[in-house]
Amino acid sequence: MPESPYFFLSYKRNDVSDLWVARFFKHLSDDVRVVANAEQPGFMDKQVPAGGSWPAHVSQALSSCRVFVPVYSMGYFDSEHCGKEWGAFSRRCGPGSEAILPVLWAPLYDTPVPECAGILNYEHAAFGREYVTGGIYGIMKLRRFREAYKEGVWWLARRIIEVGRTVDVPYQAIPDYRDQPNAFATAEPRRPYHITVVAPRAGALPEGRQAAYYGHTPLDWNPFAGPVTLADAVAEVVRQQGLRPVVGTLDQHNGESGVVLLDPWALADKGIRDAVSGLRAPVLVPWHEGDGQSAAERERLEAAVRETVEARPISDLGPVAELIRQAEWRRLRGAPEYPPPGPSSEKPRLSGPEEWS
């Protein structure tokens, strides 16, 4: 029997570019091969030889691989084929296993994430800031993110090897993965989590403010100059916490918000200052070292923020996931209790030895 692959790459055809996903697989396989001295570092369905039994090859790889690497794309969780691959591997490792290492192909936006993915304890931020905001496809395509892509693939390869050596996923023969249950079949939208953007649009900037970080609407604000807007990047972090992001402006959310993303330049408008001062949600103020104008005006801008609202400065997306987890914990702690109907009973107590004599 051939050597078991270290990892199995699961992706939805027609949702990702065959050319680019094949390149990604090759780069990841090369790194795993070099570090682990593996004869067969990875498996993807394009490896099935002409005339070979495609279901048999896929089933054999799912029976023996050490790590399952799902490539998250907009339609991945709608794919029955991918859901059965996930279900087949989960049969060996159980739900929520560390042996499932997802890769973000592109931002998922409002795509609902099924429970089997939501329970994974996995931080995409370890792959790098550019990856979190644009996905693996975004940093592959853009030349200026090429080094970030290489570092991300190298990090993932080492993580695959570490998991493959430390997490026990026993071999289990899967005659035909197509007979396995679809792990995504019960996917349901999660609780909504509001992301409120407070920023000007390009056509209504404060006097003298550079327009490079702005677009047609406040939601286009991109203070970190990443491949996607700040709102979309934070939405991806929210989604990774098993929640459904709802992105909008102050007017659209009517005061309801899970987190507020505040551009300090927006506080030049008195109406915005008044509206922001009444917010109770956590407020985040991004500062980007590449924004020389904001750096030069930082003392003045920070003073305006302090006079208006309590806020937390951030230089990347790292603190966002922890902030969301803390907020959810507080929400659950404050949830009302609903005791069962009927008369209450005496609380149980431990018996002493003499009561058993």
Short mmCIF file of C-alpha atoms in Angstrom, two decimals:
data_model
loop_
_atom_site.label_atom_id
_atom_site.label_comp_id
_atom_site.label_asym_id
_atom_site.label_seq_id
_atom_site.Cartn_x
_atom_site.Cartn_y
_atom_site.Cartn_z
CA MET A 1 0.00 0.00 0.00
CA PRO A 2 1.44 3.47 -0.85
CA GLU A 3 2.54 5.82 1.92
CA SER A 4 -0.35 7.70 3.53
CA PRO A 5 -0.52 11.39 2.59
CA TYR A 6 0.20 13.91 5.31
CA PHE A 7 -2.77 16.02 4.28
CA PHE A 8 -5.91 15.90 2.15
CA LEU A 9 -6.88 19.10 0.31
CA SER A 10 -10.65 19.54 0.11
CA TYR A 11 -12.00 22.28 -2.18
CA LYS A 12 -15.05 23.06 -4.27
CA ARG A 13 -14.46 22.87 -7.99
CA ASN A 14 -15.75 25.81 -10.03
CA ASP A 15 -15.52 27.92 -6.86
CA VAL A 16 -11.75 28.27 -6.97
CA SER A 17 -9.44 28.55 -9.96
CA ASP A 18 -8.05 25.13 -10.90
CA LEU A 19 -4.76 26.75 -11.87
CA TRP A 20 -4.31 28.69 -8.63
CA VAL A 21 -5.46 25.95 -6.26
CA ALA A 22 -3.08 23.53 -8.02
CA ARG A 23 -0.22 26.01 -7.50
CA PHE A 24 -1.11 26.39 -3.85
CA PHE A 25 -1.22 22.60 -3.43
CA LYS A 26 2.19 22.24 -5.10
CA HIS A 27 3.81 24.91 -2.93
CA LEU A 28 2.32 23.44 0.25
CA SER A 29 3.30 19.89 -0.77
CA ASP A 30 6.86 20.97 -1.57
CA ASP A 31 7.32 22.48 1.89
CA VAL A 32 5.84 19.43 3.65
CA ARG A 33 7.98 17.10 1.53
CA VAL A 34 11.21 18.93 2.37
CA VAL A 35 10.61 19.29 6.11
CA ALA A 36 9.01 15.89 6.78
CA ASN A 37 10.92 13.93 4.12
CA ALA A 38 7.53 12.64 3.02
CA GLU A 39 7.16 10.54 -0.11
CA GLN A 40 3.53 11.61 -0.48
CA PRO A 41 3.07 14.93 1.33
CA GLY A 42 -0.47 15.66 0.19
CA PHE A 43 -3.45 14.54 -1.86
CA MET A 44 -5.86 16.41 -4.09
CA ASP A 45 -8.28 14.90 -6.57
CA LYS A 46 -6.29 16.12 -9.57
CA GLN A 47 -3.71 13.46 -8.74
CA VAL A 48 -6.04 10.64 -9.80
CA PRO A 49 -4.44 9.12 -12.93
CA ALA A 50 -6.32 8.99 -16.20
CA GLY A 51 -8.53 5.93 -16.26
CA GLY A 52 -8.25 5.48 -12.48
CA SER A 53 -11.22 5.17 -10.14
CA TRP A 54 -11.69 8.68 -8.81
CA PRO A 55 -13.98 7.69 -5.85
CA ALA A 56 -11.60 4.87 -4.87
CA HIS A 57 -8.53 7.15 -4.80
CA VAL A 58 -10.36 9.84 -2.83
CA SER A 59 -11.74 7.28 -0.39
CA GLN A 60 -8.32 5.71 0.17
CA ALA A 61 -6.73 9.11 0.85
CA LEU A 62 -9.52 10.00 3.32
CA SER A 63 -9.01 6.63 5.03
CA SER A 64 -5.33 7.24 5.75
CA CYS A 65 -4.37 10.95 5.63
CA ARG A 66 -3.19 12.56 8.85
CA VAL A 67 -4.60 16.07 8.38
CA PHE A 68 -7.68 17.40 6.57
CA VAL A 69 -7.23 20.84 4.93
CA PRO A 70 -10.56 22.31 3.76
CA VAL A 71 -10.24 25.33 1.44
CA TYR A 72 -12.98 27.76 2.52
CA SER A 73 -14.60 29.54 -0.42
CA MET A 74 -18.00 31.20 -0.89
CA GLY A 75 -19.63 27.95 -2.03
CA TYR A 76 -17.60 25.43 -0.06
CA PHE A 77 -20.25 24.74 2.57
CA ASP A 78 -22.92 24.39 -0.13
CA SER A 79 -21.01 21.50 -1.70
CA GLU A 80 -22.37 18.05 -0.85
CA HIS A 81 -19.17 16.57 -2.25
CA CYS A 82 -17.01 18.60 0.20
CA GLY A 83 -19.44 17.88 3.03
CA LYS A 84 -19.03 14.14 2.47
CA GLU A 85 -15.23 14.47 2.41
CA TRP A 86 -15.41 16.32 5.73
CA GLY A 87 -17.84 13.73 7.09
CA ALA A 88 -15.59 10.85 6.05
CA PHE A 89 -12.54 12.32 7.78
CA SER A 90 -14.54 13.29 10.90
CA ARG A 91 -15.55 9.64 11.20
CA ARG A 92 -11.89 8.94 12.02
CA CYS A 93 -10.99 11.95 14.18
CA GLY A 94 -14.28 13.09 15.71
CA PRO A 95 -15.82 16.60 15.57
CA GLY A 96 -13.72 19.66 16.35
CA SER A 97 -10.42 17.81 15.94
CA GLU A 98 -7.11 19.67 15.71
CA ALA A 99 -6.43 17.50 12.65
CA ILE A 100 -8.77 19.74 10.62
CA LEU A 101 -6.80 22.81 9.49
CA PRO A 102 -8.93 25.14 7.33
CA VAL A 103 -7.53 27.53 4.74
CA LEU A 104 -9.37 30.72 3.76
CA TRP A 105 -9.36 30.96 -0.03
CA ALA A 106 -11.18 34.31 -0.13
CA PRO A 107 -13.36 36.33 2.29
CA LEU A 108 -16.61 34.48 3.05
CA TYR A 109 -18.64 37.67 3.66
CA ASP A 110 -22.11 36.59 4.86
CA THR A 111 -21.71 32.87 4.09
CA PRO A 112 -23.20 30.83 6.99
CA VAL A 113 -20.69 28.49 8.60
CA PRO A 114 -21.95 25.06 9.72
CA GLU A 115 -21.51 23.84 13.26
CA CYS A 116 -18.74 21.39 12.35
CA ALA A 117 -16.62 24.36 11.21
CA GLY A 118 -17.75 26.81 13.90
CA ILE A 119 -16.53 24.58 16.74
CA LEU A 120 -12.97 24.39 15.45
CA ASN A 121 -10.44 26.06 17.73
CA TYR A 122 -8.42 27.58 14.92
CA GLU A 123 -7.03 31.09 14.49
CA HIS A 124 -6.58 32.24 10.89
CA ALA A 125 -4.60 35.21 12.23
CA ALA A 126 -1.56 32.95 12.66
CA PHE A 127 -1.33 32.91 8.86
CA GLY A 128 -0.68 36.67 8.76
CA ARG A 129 -2.72 39.90 8.53
CA GLU A 130 -2.76 40.05 4.74
CA TYR A 131 -4.10 36.49 4.56
CA VAL A 132 -6.89 37.23 7.06
CA THR A 133 -8.11 40.18 5.00
CA GLY A 134 -7.69 38.76 1.49
CA GLY A 135 -7.46 34.98 1.77
CA ILE A 136 -4.84 32.78 0.17
CA TYR A 137 -6.04 33.68 -3.32
CA GLY A 138 -5.69 37.40 -2.62
CA ILE A 139 -2.09 37.18 -1.45
CA MET A 140 -1.16 34.77 -4.25
CA LYS A 141 -2.42 37.12 -6.94
CA LEU A 142 -0.91 40.37 -5.69
CA ARG A 143 2.82 40.74 -6.11
CA ARG A 144 3.24 42.99 -3.08
CA PHE A 145 1.94 40.17 -0.85
CA ARG A 146 4.17 37.48 -2.35
CA GLU A 147 6.41 37.23 0.71
CA ALA A 148 3.38 37.06 2.98
CA TYR A 149 2.09 34.17 0.86
CA LYS A 150 5.37 32.27 1.12
CA GLU A 151 5.52 32.78 4.88
CA GLY A 152 1.90 31.67 5.25
CA VAL A 153 2.38 28.48 3.24
CA TRP A 154 5.56 27.71 5.21
CA TRP A 155 3.70 28.23 8.49
CA LEU A 156 0.82 25.96 7.36
CA ALA A 157 3.25 23.25 6.21
CA ARG A 158 4.96 23.21 9.61
CA ARG A 159 1.57 23.13 11.35
CA ILE A 160 0.46 20.19 9.19
CA ILE A 161 3.61 18.29 10.11
CA GLU A 162 3.23 19.11 13.81
CA VAL A 163 -0.40 17.97 13.87
CA GLY A 164 0.39 14.89 11.79
CA ARG A 165 3.00 13.82 14.33
CA THR A 166 1.14 14.66 17.54
CA VAL A 167 -2.59 14.12 16.88
CA ASP A 168 -3.66 10.50 16.62
CA VAL A 169 -6.04 9.94 13.70
CA PRO A 170 -6.29 6.14 13.34
CA TYR A 171 -6.61 4.51 9.95
CA GLN A 172 -10.18 3.54 9.11
CA ALA A 173 -11.14 2.03 5.80
CA ILE A 174 -13.75 4.09 3.96
CA PRO A 175 -14.91 1.98 1.00
CA ASP A 176 -16.72 4.89 -0.68
CA TYR A 177 -16.70 8.37 0.79
CA ARG A 178 -19.86 9.16 -1.20
CA ASP A 179 -21.81 6.98 1.24
CA GLN A 180 -20.81 9.17 4.20
CA PRO A 181 -23.22 11.76 5.65
CA ASN A 182 -22.85 15.34 4.50
CA ALA A 183 -21.27 17.18 7.45
CA PHE A 184 -22.80 20.46 6.24
CA ALA A 185 -26.38 19.25 5.90
CA THR A 186 -27.55 20.95 9.11
CA ALA A 187 -25.80 24.27 8.48
CA GLU A 188 -27.85 27.14 9.89
CA PRO A 189 -27.20 30.89 10.07
CA ARG A 190 -25.68 31.95 13.37
CA ARG A 191 -26.68 34.74 15.69
CA PRO A 192 -26.19 38.13 14.01
CA TYR A 193 -23.31 40.33 15.16
CA HIS A 194 -23.42 43.98 14.10
CA ILE A 195 -20.31 45.75 12.84
CA THR A 196 -20.84 49.51 12.68
CA VAL A 197 -18.48 51.61 10.56
CA VAL A 198 -18.11 55.28 11.47
CA ALA A 199 -16.06 56.92 8.74
CA PRO A 200 -16.56 59.57 6.04
CA ARG A 201 -16.91 58.78 2.36
CA ALA A 202 -14.41 59.99 -0.21
CA GLY A 203 -16.69 62.80 -1.37
CA ALA A 204 -17.25 64.26 2.10
CA LEU A 205 -13.88 64.17 3.85
CA PRO A 206 -12.75 66.67 6.49
CA GLU A 207 -10.82 69.55 5.00
CA GLY A 208 -7.31 68.49 4.00
CA ARG A 209 -7.81 64.77 4.65
CA GLN A 210 -6.19 62.52 2.03
CA ALA A 211 -8.67 60.35 0.11
CA ALA A 212 -6.48 57.27 -0.36
CA TYR A 213 -8.17 55.23 2.39
CA TYR A 214 -11.79 56.00 1.48
CA GLY A 215 -14.41 55.03 -1.10
CA HIS A 216 -17.94 55.81 -2.24
CA THR A 217 -19.49 54.85 1.13
CA PRO A 218 -18.27 54.68 4.74
CA LEU A 219 -18.15 50.88 4.37
CA ASP A 220 -15.33 51.26 1.82
CA TRP A 221 -12.98 52.65 4.48
CA ASN A 222 -9.66 50.76 4.29
CA PRO A 223 -7.29 52.23 6.93
CA PHE A 224 -4.78 49.35 6.74
CA ALA A 225 -4.61 49.56 2.92
CA GLY A 226 -5.29 45.82 2.70
CA PRO A 227 -6.77 43.76 -0.13
CA VAL A 228 -10.28 44.18 1.37
CA THR A 229 -11.99 46.87 3.44
CA LEU A 230 -11.67 46.96 7.22
CA ALA A 231 -15.35 46.04 7.61
CA ASP A 232 -14.95 42.93 5.45
CA ALA A 233 -11.80 41.92 7.33
CA VAL A 234 -13.53 42.23 10.70
CA ALA A 235 -16.57 40.40 9.31
CA GLU A 236 -14.32 37.47 8.51
CA VAL A 237 -13.04 37.42 12.10
CA VAL A 238 -16.64 37.51 13.36
CA ARG A 239 -17.56 34.62 11.07
CA GLN A 240 -14.67 32.58 12.40
CA GLN A 241 -16.22 32.95 15.87
CA GLY A 242 -19.38 31.20 14.64
CA LEU A 243 -21.44 34.41 14.33
CA ARG A 244 -23.13 36.04 11.34
CA PRO A 245 -21.68 39.48 10.63
CA VAL A 246 -24.04 42.33 9.72
CA VAL A 247 -22.08 45.32 8.41
CA GLY A 248 -23.57 48.79 8.28
CA THR A 249 -23.35 52.46 9.27
CA LEU A 250 -24.65 54.23 12.37
CA ASP A 251 -27.92 55.12 10.62
CA GLN A 252 -28.42 51.59 9.31
CA HIS A 253 -27.87 49.94 12.69
CA ASN A 254 -29.86 52.49 14.68
CA GLY A 255 -27.58 52.19 17.69
CA GLU A 256 -27.44 48.39 17.68
CA SER A 257 -23.89 47.11 17.39
CA GLY A 258 -21.51 44.41 18.49
CA VAL A 259 -18.44 46.48 17.68
CA VAL A 260 -17.84 49.98 16.30
CA LEU A 261 -14.99 50.76 13.88
CA LEU A 262 -14.24 54.46 14.29
CA ASP A 263 -12.17 56.67 12.03
CA PRO A 264 -11.01 59.54 14.28
CA TRP A 265 -11.16 61.90 11.30
CA ALA A 266 -14.95 61.43 11.28
CA LEU A 267 -15.20 63.23 14.63
CA ALA A 268 -14.72 66.55 12.84
CA ASP A 269 -18.49 66.31 12.25
CA LYS A 270 -20.46 67.40 15.36
CA GLY A 271 -23.41 65.19 14.43
CA ILE A 272 -21.16 62.15 14.36
CA ARG A 273 -19.55 63.14 17.67
CA ASP A 274 -22.96 63.35 19.32
CA ALA A 275 -24.05 59.99 17.89
CA VAL A 276 -20.82 58.21 18.85
CA SER A 277 -20.80 59.59 22.39
CA GLY A 278 -23.98 57.67 23.16
CA LEU A 279 -22.74 54.27 21.98
CA ARG A 280 -22.36 51.45 24.49
CA ALA A 281 -20.67 48.91 22.21
CA PRO A 282 -16.87 48.46 22.16
CA VAL A 283 -15.20 51.07 19.94
CA LEU A 284 -12.02 50.28 18.00
CA VAL A 285 -9.83 52.97 16.43
CA PRO A 286 -7.35 51.66 13.82
CA TRP A 287 -3.93 53.27 13.44
CA HIS A 288 -1.81 52.35 10.44
CA GLU A 289 1.90 53.16 10.41
CA GLY A 290 1.75 53.76 6.67
CA ASP A 291 -0.74 56.62 7.08
CA GLY A 292 1.71 59.48 7.53
CA GLN A 293 -1.00 62.14 7.74
CA SER A 294 -2.75 60.41 10.65
CA ALA A 295 0.60 59.84 12.36
CA ALA A 296 1.41 63.54 12.12
CA GLU A 297 -2.03 64.46 13.52
CA ARG A 298 -2.27 61.61 16.02
CA GLU A 299 -2.07 63.70 19.19
CA ARG A 300 -4.95 65.90 18.05
CA LEU A 301 -7.00 62.97 16.77
CA GLU A 302 -6.52 60.94 19.95
CA ALA A 303 -7.65 63.93 22.00
CA ALA A 304 -10.83 64.16 19.94
CA VAL A 305 -11.51 60.45 20.56
CA ARG A 306 -10.92 60.77 24.32
CA GLU A 307 -13.30 63.70 24.54
CA THR A 308 -16.02 61.74 22.73
CA VAL A 309 -15.99 58.08 23.67
CA GLU A 310 -13.98 55.38 25.40
CA ALA A 311 -12.13 53.51 22.64
CA ARG A 312 -9.38 50.98 22.07
CA PRO A 313 -6.60 51.67 19.55
CA ILE A 314 -5.60 48.79 17.27
CA SER A 315 -2.76 48.42 14.79
CA ASP A 316 -3.97 45.09 13.34
CA LEU A 317 -6.88 42.64 13.65
CA GLY A 318 -5.29 40.59 16.43
CA PRO A 319 -7.39 41.98 19.35
CA VAL A 320 -10.72 41.67 17.49
CA ALA A 321 -11.29 37.93 18.00
CA GLU A 322 -10.58 38.14 21.74
CA LEU A 323 -12.86 41.18 22.09
CA ILE A 324 -15.71 39.26 20.42
CA ARG A 325 -15.16 36.19 22.61
CA GLN A 326 -15.22 38.32 25.76
CA ALA A 327 -18.39 40.10 24.65
CA GLU A 328 -20.11 36.78 23.92
CA TRP A 329 -19.06 35.43 27.31
CA ARG A 330 -20.54 38.49 29.03
CA ARG A 331 -23.72 38.14 26.99
CA LEU A 332 -24.14 34.51 28.00
CA ARG A 333 -23.40 35.30 31.64
CA GLY A 334 -26.18 37.88 31.59
CA ALA A 335 -28.74 35.69 29.81
CA PRO A 336 -32.01 35.15 31.75
CA GLU A 337 -32.63 31.81 33.41
CA TYR A 338 -35.70 29.77 32.50
CA PRO A 339 -36.38 27.16 35.23
CA PRO A 340 -38.66 24.21 34.38
CA PRO A 341 -42.37 24.60 35.23
CA GLY A 342 -43.74 23.29 38.51
CA PRO A 343 -42.89 23.77 42.17
CA SER A 344 -39.28 24.19 43.15
CA SER A 345 -37.53 21.39 45.02
CA GLU A 346 -34.97 21.45 47.79
CA LYS A 347 -31.41 21.78 46.59
CA PRO A 348 -29.44 18.53 46.81
CA ARG A 349 -26.74 18.29 49.47
CA LEU A 350 -23.90 15.92 50.19
CA SER A 351 -24.54 13.30 52.83
CA GLY A 352 -22.11 12.69 55.68
CA PRO A 353 -20.85 9.20 56.51
CA GLU A 354 -23.14 8.96 59.56
CA GLU A 355 -26.22 9.30 57.33
CA TRP A 356 -25.32 6.08 55.53
CA SER A 357 -25.00 3.99 58.68
#
